[in-house]
Amino acid sequence: MMVLVTYDVNTQDAEGRRRLRQVAKACVNVGQRVQNSVFECKLDPLQFAQLKKHIDGIIDSNKDSVRYYRLGNNWTNRVEHVGVKETYNPEGTLII
Amino acid sequence: MMVLVTYDVNTQDAEGRRRLRQVAKACVNVGQRVQNSVFECKLDPLQFAQLKKHIDGIIDSNKDSVRYYRLGNNWTNRVEHVGVKETYNPEGTLII
């Protein structure tokens, strides 16, 4: 299933900037960055649980916010993009 | 239907900061801000078309990025939130 991960990490101090990098890294490892703090991640239920656990261990829940939107399987026709950095389609053909 | 609006606006100049304020304002008028640049907007098809047209007229499509995710109607069980600023539930009871 496709899971959309969006987050706001408080970067007012160095600790926050470190948390931001770590959350981004956790998402980059399992998904596609489509905007600065928005990732599209194709995950099975176990991978999703592992990602949430990993991110739970990174963020400061008093300062940061993370949202997960389960878009299901036929998600591609539910997304519209305007402007720069159109995302690749994980199911699309990769032209090398 | 619930539409999730996420955006990245290039704020390197005053013009970009103005666009950011205008996009946020366009979304605040029709939805709930759940993160800095993430809004949940309950819209009918006409309202959705009007919002897209409005935002199209604001952004610089060479610099900014806007994504619309149609979450459908039974969206509430597809969203999980961790951390600060839990969003209100537009269908929830409003306690005054």
Short mmCIF file of C-alpha atoms in Angstrom, two decimals:
data_model
loop_
_atom_site.label_atom_id
_atom_site.label_comp_id
_atom_site.label_asym_id
_atom_site.label_seq_id
_atom_site.Cartn_x
_atom_site.Cartn_y
_atom_site.Cartn_z
CA MET A 1 0.00 0.00 0.00
CA MET A 2 1.05 3.61 -0.49
CA VAL A 3 1.58 5.63 2.68
CA LEU A 4 2.02 9.39 2.58
CA VAL A 5 4.26 10.69 5.35
CA THR A 6 4.17 14.40 6.17
CA TYR A 7 6.06 15.98 9.04
CA ASP A 8 6.90 19.23 10.78
CA VAL A 9 10.01 19.04 12.93
CA ASN A 10 10.88 21.99 15.18
CA THR A 11 14.30 23.12 13.98
CA GLN A 12 14.85 26.03 16.36
CA ASP A 13 17.85 24.27 17.89
CA ALA A 14 20.61 21.95 16.71
CA GLU A 15 18.85 18.99 18.27
CA GLY A 16 15.78 19.69 16.16
CA ARG A 17 17.84 20.01 13.00
CA ARG A 18 19.37 16.61 13.81
CA ARG A 19 15.88 15.11 14.30
CA LEU A 20 14.82 16.57 10.93
CA ARG A 21 17.73 14.96 9.13
CA GLN A 22 17.03 11.62 10.82
CA VAL A 23 13.31 11.64 9.98
CA ALA A 24 14.11 12.52 6.36
CA LYS A 25 16.68 9.74 6.22
CA ALA A 26 14.23 7.21 7.65
CA CYS A 27 11.75 8.16 4.91
CA VAL A 28 14.30 8.32 2.08
CA ASN A 29 15.27 4.74 2.87
CA VAL A 30 11.74 3.47 2.23
CA GLY A 31 10.12 5.99 -0.06
CA GLN A 32 10.19 8.85 -2.55
CA ARG A 33 10.53 12.46 -1.44
CA VAL A 34 7.91 14.51 -3.30
CA GLN A 35 8.24 17.71 -1.32
CA ASN A 36 10.58 18.91 1.40
CA SER A 37 8.73 17.13 4.18
CA VAL A 38 6.36 14.94 2.23
CA PHE A 39 7.22 11.36 1.25
CA GLU A 40 5.37 8.67 -0.65
CA CYS A 41 6.30 5.25 0.71
CA LYS A 42 5.19 1.90 -0.75
CA LEU A 43 5.06 -0.30 2.34
CA ASP A 44 3.59 -3.55 3.51
CA PRO A 45 2.01 -3.55 6.99
CA LEU A 46 5.20 -4.78 8.68
CA GLN A 47 7.37 -2.17 6.95
CA PHE A 48 4.84 0.50 7.90
CA ALA A 49 4.92 -0.57 11.56
CA GLN A 50 8.74 -0.54 11.48
CA LEU A 51 8.84 2.95 9.92
CA LYS A 52 6.46 4.34 12.55
CA LYS A 53 8.48 2.77 15.36
CA HIS A 54 11.71 4.16 13.89
CA ILE A 55 10.26 7.68 13.55
CA ASP A 56 8.64 7.51 17.00
CA GLY A 57 12.14 6.93 18.36
CA ILE A 58 13.49 10.00 16.58
CA ILE A 59 10.94 12.77 17.11
CA ASP A 60 10.19 14.86 20.16
CA SER A 61 6.46 14.43 20.43
CA ASN A 62 6.19 17.70 22.35
CA LYS A 63 7.74 19.66 19.49
CA ASP A 64 7.33 17.71 16.27
CA SER A 65 4.36 16.45 14.26
CA VAL A 66 4.14 13.47 11.90
CA ARG A 67 1.09 12.40 9.90
CA TYR A 68 0.61 9.16 8.01
CA TYR A 69 -2.05 8.92 5.32
CA ARG A 70 -2.75 5.43 4.03
CA LEU A 71 -3.62 6.01 0.37
CA GLY A 72 -4.31 2.32 -0.34
CA ASN A 73 -3.32 0.58 -3.55
CA ASN A 74 -5.00 2.43 -6.43
CA TRP A 75 -3.62 5.73 -5.22
CA THR A 76 -2.09 7.08 -8.44
CA ASN A 77 -5.37 8.45 -9.78
CA ARG A 78 -5.94 10.31 -6.50
CA VAL A 79 -2.88 12.51 -6.75
CA GLU A 80 -2.47 15.70 -8.74
CA HIS A 81 0.76 17.66 -8.97
CA VAL A 82 1.32 21.25 -10.06
CA GLY A 83 4.70 22.91 -10.43
CA VAL A 84 8.26 21.70 -10.05
CA LYS A 85 9.65 18.27 -9.12
CA GLU A 86 6.94 15.94 -10.45
CA THR A 87 7.41 12.68 -8.53
CA TYR A 88 8.46 9.49 -10.36
CA ASN A 89 5.72 6.87 -10.46
CA PRO A 90 6.96 3.88 -8.42
CA GLU A 91 4.85 1.64 -10.66
CA GLY A 92 5.97 3.46 -13.84
CA THR A 93 8.53 2.01 -16.26
CA LEU A 94 12.08 3.03 -15.39
CA ILE A 95 13.80 4.18 -18.59
CA ILE A 96 17.56 3.65 -18.39
CA MET B 1 -14.67 14.52 -0.18
CA MET B 2 -11.51 15.19 1.79
CA VAL B 3 -8.60 16.65 -0.17
CA LEU B 4 -5.14 16.88 1.28
CA VAL B 5 -3.16 19.84 -0.02
CA THR B 6 0.62 19.88 0.46
CA TYR B 7 2.91 22.52 -0.96
CA ASP B 8 6.48 23.74 -1.16
CA VAL B 9 6.79 27.40 -2.13
CA ASN B 10 10.23 28.82 -2.86
CA THR B 11 10.68 31.63 -0.32
CA GLN B 12 14.15 32.79 -1.29
CA ASP B 13 12.77 36.20 -2.25
CA ALA B 14 10.00 38.54 -1.08
CA GLU B 15 7.86 37.51 -4.01
CA GLY B 16 8.06 33.87 -2.91
CA ARG B 17 7.17 34.77 0.67
CA ARG B 18 4.12 36.63 -0.67
CA ARG B 19 3.11 33.56 -2.72
CA LEU B 20 3.48 31.38 0.39
CA ARG B 21 1.16 33.63 2.40
CA GLN B 22 -1.40 33.65 -0.41
CA VAL B 23 -1.38 29.87 -0.88
CA ALA B 24 -1.79 29.39 2.87
CA LYS B 25 -4.64 31.91 2.91
CA ALA B 26 -6.38 30.16 0.02
CA CYS B 27 -6.21 26.87 1.96
CA VAL B 28 -7.15 28.34 5.36
CA ASN B 29 -10.35 29.67 3.78
CA VAL B 30 -11.49 26.18 2.80
CA GLY B 31 -9.74 23.79 5.13
CA GLN B 32 -7.88 22.93 8.30
CA ARG B 33 -4.13 23.43 8.61
CA VAL B 34 -2.62 20.27 10.10
CA GLN B 35 1.02 21.10 9.51
CA ASN B 36 2.89 24.15 8.24
CA SER B 37 2.22 23.40 4.58
CA VAL B 38 -0.32 20.62 4.84
CA PHE B 39 -4.07 21.27 4.81
CA GLU B 40 -7.09 18.99 5.00
CA CYS B 41 -9.93 20.47 2.96
CA LYS B 42 -13.47 19.08 2.79
CA LEU B 43 -14.54 20.09 -0.72
CA ASP B 44 -17.14 19.21 -3.31
CA PRO B 45 -15.88 18.87 -6.90
CA LEU B 46 -16.72 22.48 -7.76
CA GLN B 47 -14.97 23.87 -4.67
CA PHE B 48 -11.96 21.67 -5.44
CA ALA B 49 -11.79 22.99 -9.02
CA GLN B 50 -12.05 26.57 -7.71
CA LEU B 51 -9.29 26.01 -5.15
CA LYS B 52 -6.95 24.56 -7.79
CA LYS B 53 -7.65 27.45 -10.14
CA HIS B 54 -7.05 29.96 -7.34
CA ILE B 55 -3.74 28.33 -6.34
CA ASP B 56 -2.67 27.95 -9.98
CA GLY B 57 -3.02 31.70 -10.27
CA ILE B 58 -0.80 32.28 -7.22
CA ILE B 59 2.17 29.93 -7.58
CA ASP B 60 5.19 30.13 -9.85
CA SER B 61 5.12 26.70 -11.44
CA ASN B 62 8.85 26.94 -12.15
CA LYS B 63 9.67 27.39 -8.48
CA ASP B 64 6.80 26.03 -6.39
CA SER B 65 5.16 22.61 -5.98
CA VAL B 66 1.60 21.77 -4.95
CA ARG B 67 0.16 18.27 -4.52
CA TYR B 68 -3.47 17.35 -4.07
CA TYR B 69 -4.39 13.97 -2.62
CA ARG B 70 -8.05 13.02 -2.85
CA LEU B 71 -8.63 10.98 0.29
CA GLY B 72 -12.28 10.25 -0.51
CA ASN B 73 -15.04 10.21 2.08
CA ASN B 74 -14.12 7.57 4.69
CA TRP B 75 -10.72 9.14 5.15
CA THR B 76 -10.59 9.46 8.96
CA ASN B 77 -9.51 5.85 9.53
CA ARG B 78 -6.64 6.32 7.05
CA VAL B 79 -4.87 9.04 8.99
CA GLU B 80 -2.53 8.64 11.92
CA HIS B 81 -0.98 11.52 13.84
CA VAL B 82 2.00 11.53 16.17
CA GLY B 83 3.24 14.52 18.15
CA VAL B 84 1.96 18.04 18.58
CA LYS B 85 -1.07 19.81 17.10
CA GLU B 86 -3.49 16.91 16.67
CA THR B 87 -6.00 18.12 14.04
CA TYR B 88 -9.66 18.64 14.95
CA ASN B 89 -11.98 16.14 13.28
CA PRO B 90 -14.23 18.10 10.91
CA GLU B 91 -16.92 15.46 11.50
CA GLY B 92 -16.30 15.34 15.28
CA THR B 93 -18.59 17.01 17.79
CA LEU B 94 -17.60 20.60 18.51
CA ILE B 95 -17.67 21.14 22.29
CA ILE B 96 -18.40 24.82 23.16
#
